[in-house]
PDB file of C-alpha atoms in Angstrom:
ATOM      1  CA  MET A   1      98.889 -32.529  -7.702  1.00 43.00           C
ATOM      2  CA  MET A   2      95.526 -30.925  -7.000  1.00 43.00           C
ATOM      3  CA  THR A   3      95.714 -32.817  -3.565  1.00 43.00           C
ATOM      4  CA  ASP A   4      99.076 -31.276  -2.423  1.00 46.00           C
ATOM      5  CA  GLN A   5      97.524 -27.576  -3.469  1.00 43.00           C
ATOM      6  CA  ASN A   6      94.378 -27.979  -1.448  1.00 41.00           C
ATOM      7  CA  THR A   7      96.254 -29.257   2.040  1.00 36.00           C
ATOM      8  CA  THR A   8      98.609 -26.334   1.528  1.00 36.00           C
ATOM      9  CA  LEU A   9      95.817 -24.273   1.367  1.00 37.00           C
ATOM     10  CA  LEU A  10      94.020 -26.119   4.680  1.00 38.00           C
ATOM     11  CA  ASN A  11      97.317 -25.822   6.257  1.00 37.00           C
ATOM     12  CA  PRO A  12      99.810 -23.140   5.849  1.00 38.00           C
ATOM     13  CA  SER A  13     102.473 -24.358   7.843  1.00 40.00           C
ATOM     14  CA  LEU A  14     103.152 -26.894   4.950  1.00 37.00           C
ATOM     15  CA  THR A  15     104.313 -23.681   2.758  1.00 40.00           C
ATOM     16  CA  SER A  16     107.916 -24.521   4.268  1.00 41.00           C
ATOM     17  CA  GLN A  17     108.208 -27.817   2.960  1.00 44.00           C
ATOM     18  CA  PRO A  18     110.633 -28.462   0.305  1.00 43.00           C
ATOM     19  CA  GLY A  19     108.759 -28.383  -3.338  1.00 45.00           C
ATOM     20  CA  VAL A  20     105.647 -26.765  -2.159  1.00 44.00           C
ATOM     21  CA  GLY A  21     104.904 -23.691  -3.272  1.00 44.00           C
ATOM     22  CA  THR A  22     104.417 -20.837  -1.374  1.00 43.00           C
ATOM     23  CA  PHE A  23     100.752 -19.536   0.371  1.00 44.00           C
ATOM     24  CA  PHE A  24     100.138 -16.752   2.508  1.00 42.00           C
ATOM     25  CA  PRO A  25      98.834 -18.044   5.325  1.00 46.00           C
ATOM     26  CA  LYS A  26      95.226 -17.507   6.442  1.00 47.00           C
ATOM     27  CA  LYS A  27      94.144 -14.546   9.005  1.00 48.00           C
ATOM     28  CA  PRO A  28      91.346 -13.773  10.850  1.00 48.00           C
ATOM     29  CA  THR A  29      89.765 -10.647   8.925  1.00 48.00           C
ATOM     30  CA  ARG A  30      87.699  -8.454  11.600  1.00 48.00           C
ATOM     31  CA  ILE A  31      84.392  -7.628  10.623  1.00 46.00           C
ATOM     32  CA  THR A  32      82.878  -4.296  12.282  1.00 46.00           C
ATOM     33  CA  ALA A  33      78.738  -4.715  12.175  1.00 44.00           C
ATOM     34  CA  ALA A  34      76.671  -1.810  13.068  1.00 48.00           C
ATOM     35  CA  PRO A  35      74.795  -2.116  16.234  1.00 51.00           C
ATOM     36  CA  VAL A  36      71.704  -4.334  16.472  1.00 49.00           C
ATOM     37  CA  GLU A  37      69.647  -1.229  17.346  1.00 54.00           C
ATOM     38  CA  ASP A  38      70.512   0.679  14.265  1.00 51.00           C
ATOM     39  CA  ALA A  39      69.757  -1.977  11.732  1.00 50.00           C
ATOM     40  CA  PRO A  40      66.150  -1.042  11.432  1.00 50.00           C
ATOM     41  CA  ASP A  41      66.967   2.407  10.497  1.00 58.00           C
ATOM     42  CA  ALA A  42      69.313   1.090   8.080  1.00 60.00           C
ATOM     43  CA  ILE A  43      67.053  -0.974   6.049  1.00 56.00           C
ATOM     44  CA  PRO A  44      64.983   1.508   4.486  1.00 64.00           C
ATOM     45  CA  GLU A  45      67.808   3.410   2.740  1.00 63.00           C
ATOM     46  CA  VAL A  46      69.356   0.021   1.885  1.00 50.00           C
ATOM     47  CA  MET A  47      65.990  -0.442   0.084  1.00 51.00           C
ATOM     48  CA  GLU A  48      65.809   2.636  -1.432  1.00 59.00           C
ATOM     49  CA  ARG A  49      69.003   2.398  -3.015  1.00 61.00           C
ATOM     50  CA  LEU A  50      68.331  -1.026  -4.478  1.00 52.00           C
ATOM     51  CA  ALA A  51      65.547   0.245  -5.903  1.00 53.00           C
ATOM     52  CA  THR A  52      67.167   2.888  -7.492  1.00 62.00           C
ATOM     53  CA  VAL A  53      69.685   1.181  -8.613  1.00 59.00           C
ATOM     54  CA  GLY A  54      66.608  -1.471  -9.945  1.00 60.00           C
ATOM     55  CA  THR A  55      65.166   1.439 -11.757  1.00 72.00           C
ATOM     56  CA  ASN A  56      68.697   2.857 -13.511  1.00 77.00           C
ATOM     57  CA  LEU A  57      69.150  -0.790 -14.672  1.00 81.00           C
ATOM     58  CA  ALA A  58      65.479  -1.207 -16.144  1.00 80.00           C
ATOM     59  CA  ALA A  59      66.171   2.175 -18.181  1.00 82.00           C
ATOM     60  CA  VAL A  60      69.374   0.257 -19.648  1.00 82.00           C
ATOM     61  CA  HIS A  61      67.393  -2.537 -20.652  1.00 80.00           C
ATOM     62  CA  ARG A  62      64.830  -0.309 -21.955  1.00 83.00           C
ATOM     63  CA  VAL A  63      67.646   1.557 -24.434  1.00 83.00           C
ATOM     64  CA  CYS A  64      68.843  -2.051 -25.482  1.00 86.00           C
ATOM     65  CA  SER A  65      65.370  -3.359 -25.875  1.00 84.00           C
ATOM     66  CA  GLU A  66      64.836  -0.273 -28.251  1.00 85.00           C
ATOM     67  CA  ALA A  67      68.021  -0.928 -29.997  1.00 86.00           C
ATOM     68  CA  TYR A  68      67.182  -4.095 -30.706  1.00 86.00           C
ATOM     69  CA  TRP A  69      64.015  -3.176 -31.919  1.00 82.00           C
ATOM     70  CA  THR A  70      65.059  -0.517 -34.672  1.00 87.00           C
ATOM     71  CA  GLN A  71      67.105  -3.415 -35.980  1.00 90.00           C
ATOM     72  CA  GLY A  72      63.712  -5.542 -36.343  1.00 90.00           C
ATOM     73  CA  LYS A  73      65.458  -7.861 -33.881  1.00 90.00           C
ATOM     74  CA  TYR A  74      61.960  -8.381 -31.979  1.00 89.00           C
ATOM     75  CA  GLU A  75      62.832 -11.254 -30.073  1.00 92.00           C
ATOM     76  CA  ASP A  76      65.946  -9.750 -28.731  1.00 90.00           C
ATOM     77  CA  ALA A  77      63.975  -6.628 -27.912  1.00 88.00           C
ATOM     78  CA  LEU A  78      61.604  -8.300 -26.067  1.00 90.00           C
ATOM     79  CA  SER A  79      64.267 -10.123 -23.707  1.00 87.00           C
ATOM     80  CA  HIS A  80      65.701  -6.760 -22.427  1.00 84.00           C
ATOM     81  CA  GLN A  81      62.148  -5.446 -22.348  1.00 88.00           C
ATOM     82  CA  LYS A  82      61.024  -8.194 -20.020  1.00 88.00           C
ATOM     83  CA  MET A  83      63.886  -7.486 -17.795  1.00 88.00           C
ATOM     84  CA  ALA A  84      63.055  -3.861 -17.867  1.00 86.00           C
ATOM     85  CA  CYS A  85      59.653  -4.780 -16.533  1.00 86.00           C
ATOM     86  CA  LEU A  86      61.160  -6.822 -14.119  1.00 86.00           C
ATOM     87  CA  MET A  87      63.184  -4.237 -12.404  1.00 82.00           C
ATOM     88  CA  ASP A  88      60.774  -1.427 -12.597  1.00 81.00           C
ATOM     89  CA  GLY A  89      57.352  -3.217 -12.518  1.00 78.00           C
ATOM     90  CA  GLY A  90      55.232  -0.325 -11.882  1.00 84.00           C
ATOM     91  CA  ASN A  91      56.362   1.784 -14.720  1.00 86.00           C
ATOM     92  CA  LEU A  92      53.464   1.685 -17.369  1.00 89.00           C
ATOM     93  CA  GLU A  93      55.156   2.668 -20.259  1.00 89.00           C
ATOM     94  CA  TYR A  94      57.671  -0.313 -20.155  1.00 89.00           C
ATOM     95  CA  ARG A  95      54.432  -2.525 -19.682  1.00 90.00           C
ATOM     96  CA  ASN A  96      52.979  -1.192 -22.669  1.00 90.00           C
ATOM     97  CA  GLN A  97      55.980  -1.316 -24.794  1.00 92.00           C
ATOM     98  CA  ARG A  98      56.398  -4.919 -23.602  1.00 92.00           C
ATOM     99  CA  GLY A  99      52.826  -5.503 -24.409  1.00 91.00           C
ATOM    100  CA  PHE A 100      53.678  -4.128 -28.109  1.00 91.00           C
ATOM    101  CA  LEU A 101      56.615  -6.378 -28.319  1.00 92.00           C
ATOM    102  CA  TYR A 102      54.745  -9.406 -27.482  1.00 93.00           C
ATOM    103  CA  TYR A 103      52.449  -8.515 -30.525  1.00 92.00           C
ATOM    104  CA  LEU A 104      54.984  -8.121 -32.826  1.00 92.00           C
ATOM    105  CA  CYS A 105      56.378 -11.237 -31.625  1.00 94.00           C
ATOM    106  CA  GLY A 106      52.883 -13.327 -32.107  1.00 93.00           C
ATOM    107  CA  HIS A 107      52.371 -13.674 -28.148  1.00 94.00           C
ATOM    108  CA  ASP A 108      48.396 -12.014 -28.233  1.00 94.00           C
ATOM    109  CA  VAL A 109      47.889 -13.415 -24.815  1.00 93.00           C
ATOM    110  CA  GLU A 110      50.648 -11.989 -22.944  1.00 94.00           C
ATOM    111  CA  ALA A 111      50.082  -8.803 -24.841  1.00 93.00           C
ATOM    112  CA  CYS A 112      46.369  -8.448 -24.344  1.00 94.00           C
ATOM    113  CA  GLN A 113      47.751  -9.057 -20.577  1.00 94.00           C
ATOM    114  CA  ASP A 114      50.133  -6.013 -20.705  1.00 94.00           C
ATOM    115  CA  PHE A 115      47.845  -3.743 -22.378  1.00 94.00           C
ATOM    116  CA  LEU A 116      44.934  -4.533 -19.971  1.00 95.00           C
ATOM    117  CA  PHE A 117      47.177  -3.736 -17.037  1.00 94.00           C
ATOM    118  CA  VAL A 118      48.248  -0.595 -18.782  1.00 94.00           C
ATOM    119  CA  VAL A 119      44.683   0.641 -19.251  1.00 96.00           C
ATOM    120  CA  GLN A 120      43.210  -0.847 -15.539  1.00 95.00           C
ATOM    121  CA  ASN A 121      46.062   1.464 -13.806  1.00 95.00           C
ATOM    122  CA  ASP A 122      45.857   4.532 -16.605  1.00 94.00           C
ATOM    123  CA  PRO A 123      42.495   4.816 -18.136  1.00 96.00           C
ATOM    124  CA  SER A 124      43.871   7.937 -20.068  1.00 96.00           C
ATOM    125  CA  ASN A 125      46.058   5.854 -22.234  1.00 94.00           C
ATOM    126  CA  TYR A 126      44.867   6.025 -25.460  1.00 93.00           C
ATOM    127  CA  GLU A 127      47.900   4.059 -27.306  1.00 93.00           C
ATOM    128  CA  ALA A 128      47.523   1.162 -24.905  1.00 93.00           C
ATOM    129  CA  PHE A 129      43.298   1.181 -25.657  1.00 95.00           C
ATOM    130  CA  PHE A 130      44.477   1.207 -29.368  1.00 94.00           C
ATOM    131  CA  ASN A 131      47.128  -1.236 -29.159  1.00 93.00           C
ATOM    132  CA  LEU A 132      44.660  -3.986 -26.978  1.00 94.00           C
ATOM    133  CA  GLY A 133      42.199  -3.080 -30.016  1.00 94.00           C
ATOM    134  CA  MET A 134      44.627  -3.911 -32.681  1.00 93.00           C
ATOM    135  CA  VAL A 135      45.283  -7.426 -30.720  1.00 94.00           C
ATOM    136  CA  GLU A 136      41.813  -7.983 -30.238  1.00 94.00           C
ATOM    137  CA  PHE A 137      40.944  -7.398 -33.730  1.00 93.00           C
ATOM    138  CA  GLY A 138      43.890  -9.964 -34.886  1.00 92.00           C
ATOM    139  CA  LEU A 139      42.338 -12.136 -32.704  1.00 93.00           C
ATOM    140  CA  SER A 140      38.845 -11.891 -34.664  1.00 94.00           C
ATOM    141  CA  ARG A 141      37.047 -10.149 -31.268  1.00 95.00           C
ATOM    142  CA  TYR A 142      35.773  -7.547 -33.605  1.00 95.00           C
ATOM    143  CA  LEU A 143      33.140  -6.405 -30.759  1.00 97.00           C
ATOM    144  CA  GLU A 144      36.040  -5.913 -28.050  1.00 96.00           C
ATOM    145  CA  ALA A 145      38.082  -4.325 -30.677  1.00 95.00           C
ATOM    146  CA  GLU A 146      35.598  -1.698 -31.458  1.00 96.00           C
ATOM    147  CA  GLN A 147      34.974  -1.107 -27.556  1.00 97.00           C
ATOM    148  CA  CYS A 148      38.778  -0.452 -27.008  1.00 96.00           C
ATOM    149  CA  PHE A 149      39.155   1.893 -30.526  1.00 96.00           C
ATOM    150  CA  GLU A 150      36.016   3.847 -29.159  1.00 97.00           C
ATOM    151  CA  SER A 151      37.797   4.359 -25.781  1.00 97.00           C
ATOM    152  CA  ALA A 152      41.163   5.146 -27.927  1.00 96.00           C
ATOM    153  CA  VAL A 153      39.333   7.992 -30.410  1.00 97.00           C
ATOM    154  CA  THR A 154      37.492   9.360 -27.140  1.00 97.00           C
ATOM    155  CA  LEU A 155      40.908  10.234 -25.549  1.00 97.00           C
ATOM    156  CA  SER A 156      42.313  10.987 -28.941  1.00 95.00           C
ATOM    157  CA  PRO A 157      39.803  12.517 -31.243  1.00 96.00           C
ATOM    158  CA  GLU A 158      42.141  13.726 -33.786  1.00 96.00           C
ATOM    159  CA  ASP A 159      43.766  10.691 -34.751  1.00 95.00           C
ATOM    160  CA  ALA A 160      43.127   9.249 -38.290  1.00 95.00           C
ATOM    161  CA  GLU A 161      44.344   6.070 -37.574  1.00 95.00           C
ATOM    162  CA  ILE A 162      41.996   5.386 -34.860  1.00 95.00           C
ATOM    163  CA  TRP A 163      38.936   6.152 -36.527  1.00 96.00           C
ATOM    164  CA  ASN A 164      40.001   4.264 -39.742  1.00 95.00           C
ATOM    165  CA  ASN A 165      40.229   1.134 -37.283  1.00 95.00           C
ATOM    166  CA  LEU A 166      37.268   1.816 -35.733  1.00 95.00           C
ATOM    167  CA  GLY A 167      35.413   2.111 -39.333  1.00 94.00           C
ATOM    168  CA  VAL A 168      37.015  -1.450 -40.070  1.00 94.00           C
ATOM    169  CA  ALA A 169      35.844  -3.348 -36.527  1.00 95.00           C
ATOM    170  CA  ARG A 170      32.512  -1.764 -37.477  1.00 95.00           C
ATOM    171  CA  TYR A 171      32.623  -2.893 -40.902  1.00 95.00           C
ATOM    172  CA  HIS A 172      33.224  -6.375 -39.517  1.00 96.00           C
ATOM    173  CA  LEU A 173      30.365  -6.144 -37.395  1.00 96.00           C
ATOM    174  CA  GLY A 174      28.288  -5.308 -40.175  1.00 96.00           C
ATOM    175  CA  ARG A 175      27.484  -1.615 -39.851  1.00 96.00           C
ATOM    176  CA  VAL A 176      28.677  -0.513 -42.802  1.00 94.00           C
ATOM    177  CA  LYS A 177      26.991   2.662 -42.445  1.00 95.00           C
ATOM    178  CA  ASP A 178      28.900   3.372 -39.169  1.00 96.00           C
ATOM    179  CA  ALA A 179      31.960   2.132 -40.857  1.00 94.00           C
ATOM    180  CA  ARG A 180      31.839   4.586 -43.844  1.00 95.00           C
ATOM    181  CA  GLU A 181      31.536   7.611 -41.344  1.00 97.00           C
ATOM    182  CA  CYS A 182      34.703   6.491 -39.532  1.00 95.00           C
ATOM    183  CA  PHE A 183      36.473   6.479 -42.645  1.00 94.00           C
ATOM    184  CA  GLU A 184      35.204   9.742 -43.536  1.00 96.00           C
ATOM    185  CA  LYS A 185      36.437  11.175 -40.512  1.00 96.00           C
ATOM    186  CA  ALA A 186      39.801   9.699 -40.915  1.00 95.00           C
ATOM    187  CA  ALA A 187      40.108  10.746 -44.521  1.00 95.00           C
ATOM    188  CA  GLN A 188      38.752  14.481 -43.027  1.00 96.00           C
ATOM    189  CA  LEU A 189      41.478  14.520 -40.686  1.00 96.00           C
ATOM    190  CA  ASP A 190      44.119  13.280 -42.776  1.00 94.00           C
ATOM    191  CA  PRO A 191      43.446  13.738 -46.618  1.00 93.00           C
ATOM    192  CA  GLU A 192      46.613  11.897 -47.497  1.00 92.00           C
ATOM    193  CA  TYR A 193      45.925   8.796 -45.864  1.00 90.00           C
ATOM    194  CA  GLU A 194      45.539   6.095 -48.042  1.00 93.00           C
ATOM    195  CA  GLU A 195      43.887   3.639 -45.607  1.00 92.00           C
ATOM    196  CA  ALA A 196      41.128   5.714 -45.054  1.00 91.00           C
ATOM    197  CA  GLN A 197      40.854   6.590 -48.931  1.00 92.00           C
ATOM    198  CA  GLY A 198      41.135   2.849 -49.861  1.00 93.00           C
ATOM    199  CA  ASN A 199      38.040   1.704 -47.538  1.00 92.00           C
ATOM    200  CA  LEU A 200      35.855   4.523 -48.644  1.00 92.00           C
ATOM    201  CA  ALA A 201      36.923   3.443 -52.302  1.00 92.00           C
ATOM    202  CA  ASP A 202      35.832  -0.429 -51.481  1.00 92.00           C
ATOM    203  CA  LEU A 203      32.849   0.628 -49.702  1.00 90.00           C
ATOM    204  CA  GLY A 204      31.923   2.353 -53.249  1.00 82.00           C
TER     205      GLY A 204
END
């Protein structure tokens, strides 16, 4: 039966045979192409349109990623964030967010790569420095973590959390006095910040 149908499709004249289904005979389709000399001018326009489509799709994936993130479905969020970065690779915000999701999913190496990419291309991004410091700290690389937190606190000196984490890094480096000063600064900026208050209490 499959052979008969294929034969009919390939040979429209057979449609008149008894017991064979009716098919439209194939007709040539005329394609009107742009003159060759106009093609180079059209290419940049097409590429620009494709770039716009890619950027718009990246934004859609970013929204999906955030939706999954709010539900605690980090792996699903990461999948969409990867697509957003693939379609809009130069977007530093997307890279920073992907790094954070890598971190939440336990992919520390990939997280470091994304945060490094962001700070190298935007040295004023204190959030990326902070995030990189968190990953370095989690890997017990306290000196690297301290350097990241120092960069972050220089860019955002009123952030109590950065001061606190800088203090924790310095504490693990054996610099208790410097750590205390950081905790005190954090507590001064935010008297209700329990982490800083707790660290000060632990130091005695």
